[in-house]
C-alpha positions as YAML, in Angstrom:
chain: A
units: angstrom
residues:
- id: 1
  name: UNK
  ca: [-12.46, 16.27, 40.70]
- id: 2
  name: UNK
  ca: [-15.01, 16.27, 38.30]
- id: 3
  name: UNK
  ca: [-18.85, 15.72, 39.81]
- id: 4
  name: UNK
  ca: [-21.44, 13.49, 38.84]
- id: 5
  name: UNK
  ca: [-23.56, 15.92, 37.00]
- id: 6
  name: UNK
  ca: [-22.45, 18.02, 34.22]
- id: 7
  name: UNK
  ca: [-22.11, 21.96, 35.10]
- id: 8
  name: UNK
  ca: [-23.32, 24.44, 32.97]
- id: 9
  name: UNK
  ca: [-20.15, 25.30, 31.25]
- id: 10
  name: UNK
  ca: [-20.37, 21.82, 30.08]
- id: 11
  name: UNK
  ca: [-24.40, 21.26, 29.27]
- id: 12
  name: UNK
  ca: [-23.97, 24.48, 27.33]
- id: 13
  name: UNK
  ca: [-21.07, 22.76, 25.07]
- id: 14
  name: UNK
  ca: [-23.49, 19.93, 24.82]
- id: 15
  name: UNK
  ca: [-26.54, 21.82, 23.24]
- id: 16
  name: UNK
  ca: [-25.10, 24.28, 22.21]
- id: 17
  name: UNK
  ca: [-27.06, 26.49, 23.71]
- id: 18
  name: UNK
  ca: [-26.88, 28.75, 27.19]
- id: 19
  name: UNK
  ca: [-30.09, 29.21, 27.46]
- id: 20
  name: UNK
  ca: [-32.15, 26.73, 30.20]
- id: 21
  name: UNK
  ca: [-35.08, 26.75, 27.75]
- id: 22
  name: UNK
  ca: [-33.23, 25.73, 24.73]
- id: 23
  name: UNK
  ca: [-31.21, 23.52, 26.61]
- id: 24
  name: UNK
  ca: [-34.13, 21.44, 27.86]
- id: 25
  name: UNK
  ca: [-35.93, 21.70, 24.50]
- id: 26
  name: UNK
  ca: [-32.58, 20.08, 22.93]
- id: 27
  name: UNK
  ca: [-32.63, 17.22, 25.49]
- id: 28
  name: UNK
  ca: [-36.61, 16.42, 24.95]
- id: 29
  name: UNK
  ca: [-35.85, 16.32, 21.06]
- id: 30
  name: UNK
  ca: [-33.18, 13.64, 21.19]
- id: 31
  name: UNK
  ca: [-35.06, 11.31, 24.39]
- id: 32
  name: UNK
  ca: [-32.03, 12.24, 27.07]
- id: 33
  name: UNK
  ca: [-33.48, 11.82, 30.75]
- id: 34
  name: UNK
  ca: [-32.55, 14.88, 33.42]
- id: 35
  name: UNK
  ca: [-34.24, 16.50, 36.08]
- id: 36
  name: UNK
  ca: [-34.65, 20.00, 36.56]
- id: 37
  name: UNK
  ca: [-33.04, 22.29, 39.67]
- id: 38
  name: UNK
  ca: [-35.40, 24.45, 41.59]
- id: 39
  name: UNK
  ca: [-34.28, 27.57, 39.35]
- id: 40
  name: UNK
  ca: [-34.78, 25.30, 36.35]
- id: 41
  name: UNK
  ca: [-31.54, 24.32, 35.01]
- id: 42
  name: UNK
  ca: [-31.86, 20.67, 33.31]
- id: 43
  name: UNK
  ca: [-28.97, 18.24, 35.52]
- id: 44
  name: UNK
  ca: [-27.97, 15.63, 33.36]
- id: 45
  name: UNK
  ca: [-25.92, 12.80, 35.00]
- id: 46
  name: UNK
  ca: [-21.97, 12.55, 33.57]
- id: 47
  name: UNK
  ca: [-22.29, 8.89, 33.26]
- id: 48
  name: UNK
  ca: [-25.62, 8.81, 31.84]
- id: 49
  name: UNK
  ca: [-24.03, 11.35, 29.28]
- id: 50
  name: UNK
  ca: [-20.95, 8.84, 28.83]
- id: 51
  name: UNK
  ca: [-23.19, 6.05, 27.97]
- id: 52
  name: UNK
  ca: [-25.52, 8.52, 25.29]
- id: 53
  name: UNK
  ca: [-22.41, 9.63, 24.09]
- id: 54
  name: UNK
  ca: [-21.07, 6.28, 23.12]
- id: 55
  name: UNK
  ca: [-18.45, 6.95, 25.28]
- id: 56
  name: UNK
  ca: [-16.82, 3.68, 26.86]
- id: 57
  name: UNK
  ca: [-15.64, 3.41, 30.54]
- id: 58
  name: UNK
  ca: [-12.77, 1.01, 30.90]
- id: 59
  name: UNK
  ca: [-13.79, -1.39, 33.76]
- id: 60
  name: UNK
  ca: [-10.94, -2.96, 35.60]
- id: 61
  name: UNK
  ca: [-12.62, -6.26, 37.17]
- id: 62
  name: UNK
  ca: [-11.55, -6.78, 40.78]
- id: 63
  name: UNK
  ca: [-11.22, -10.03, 42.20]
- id: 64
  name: UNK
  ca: [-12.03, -10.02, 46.00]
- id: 65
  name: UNK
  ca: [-8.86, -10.28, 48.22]
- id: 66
  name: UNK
  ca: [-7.80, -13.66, 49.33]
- id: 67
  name: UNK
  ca: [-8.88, -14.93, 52.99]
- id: 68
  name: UNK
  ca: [-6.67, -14.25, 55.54]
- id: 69
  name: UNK
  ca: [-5.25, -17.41, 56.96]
- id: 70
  name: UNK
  ca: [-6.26, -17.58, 61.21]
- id: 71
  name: UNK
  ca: [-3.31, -17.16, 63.76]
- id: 72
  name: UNK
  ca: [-5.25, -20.29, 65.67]
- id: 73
  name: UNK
  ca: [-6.95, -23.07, 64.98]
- id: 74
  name: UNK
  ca: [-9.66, -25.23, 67.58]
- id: 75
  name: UNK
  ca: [-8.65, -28.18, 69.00]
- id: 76
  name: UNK
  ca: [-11.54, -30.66, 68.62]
- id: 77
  name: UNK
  ca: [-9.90, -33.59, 69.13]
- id: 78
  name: UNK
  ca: [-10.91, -33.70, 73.31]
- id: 79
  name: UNK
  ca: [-14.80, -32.76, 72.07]
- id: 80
  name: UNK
  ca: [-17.00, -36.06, 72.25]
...
């Protein structure tokens, strides 16, 4: 299962670079938003790189499931 930010197998493919510095210099230079870990490495978000990508997600709508009919109903006709 893939996670929700890219690892740095992948960031490196991106960039084309391995190193943190160069990485984060090529993300400045073309506006992409990430956040760096505590040791410095720039996390960029696999959906946000989708969507910079041009990359299209197919999304299935979903309708919401029908009611489920009750096993009883009130009797209101005594009720005055």
């Amino acid at each position: 299962m893939e996670t929700e930010i890219l690892s740095e197998k992948e960031l490196a493919e991106l960039t084309g670079y391995k190193a943190r510095g160069y990485q984060r210099r090529w993300l400045e230079e073309r506006q992409w938003h990430f956040v760096e870990s505590r040791g410095g490495r720039p996390l960029v978000g696999r959906q946000y790189a989708c969507m910079k990508l041009g990359v299209t997600l197919e999304v299935m709508p979903v309708a919401p499931p029908p009611m489920p009919t009750p096993s009883w109903t009130p009797d209101f006709s005594r009720v005055k």
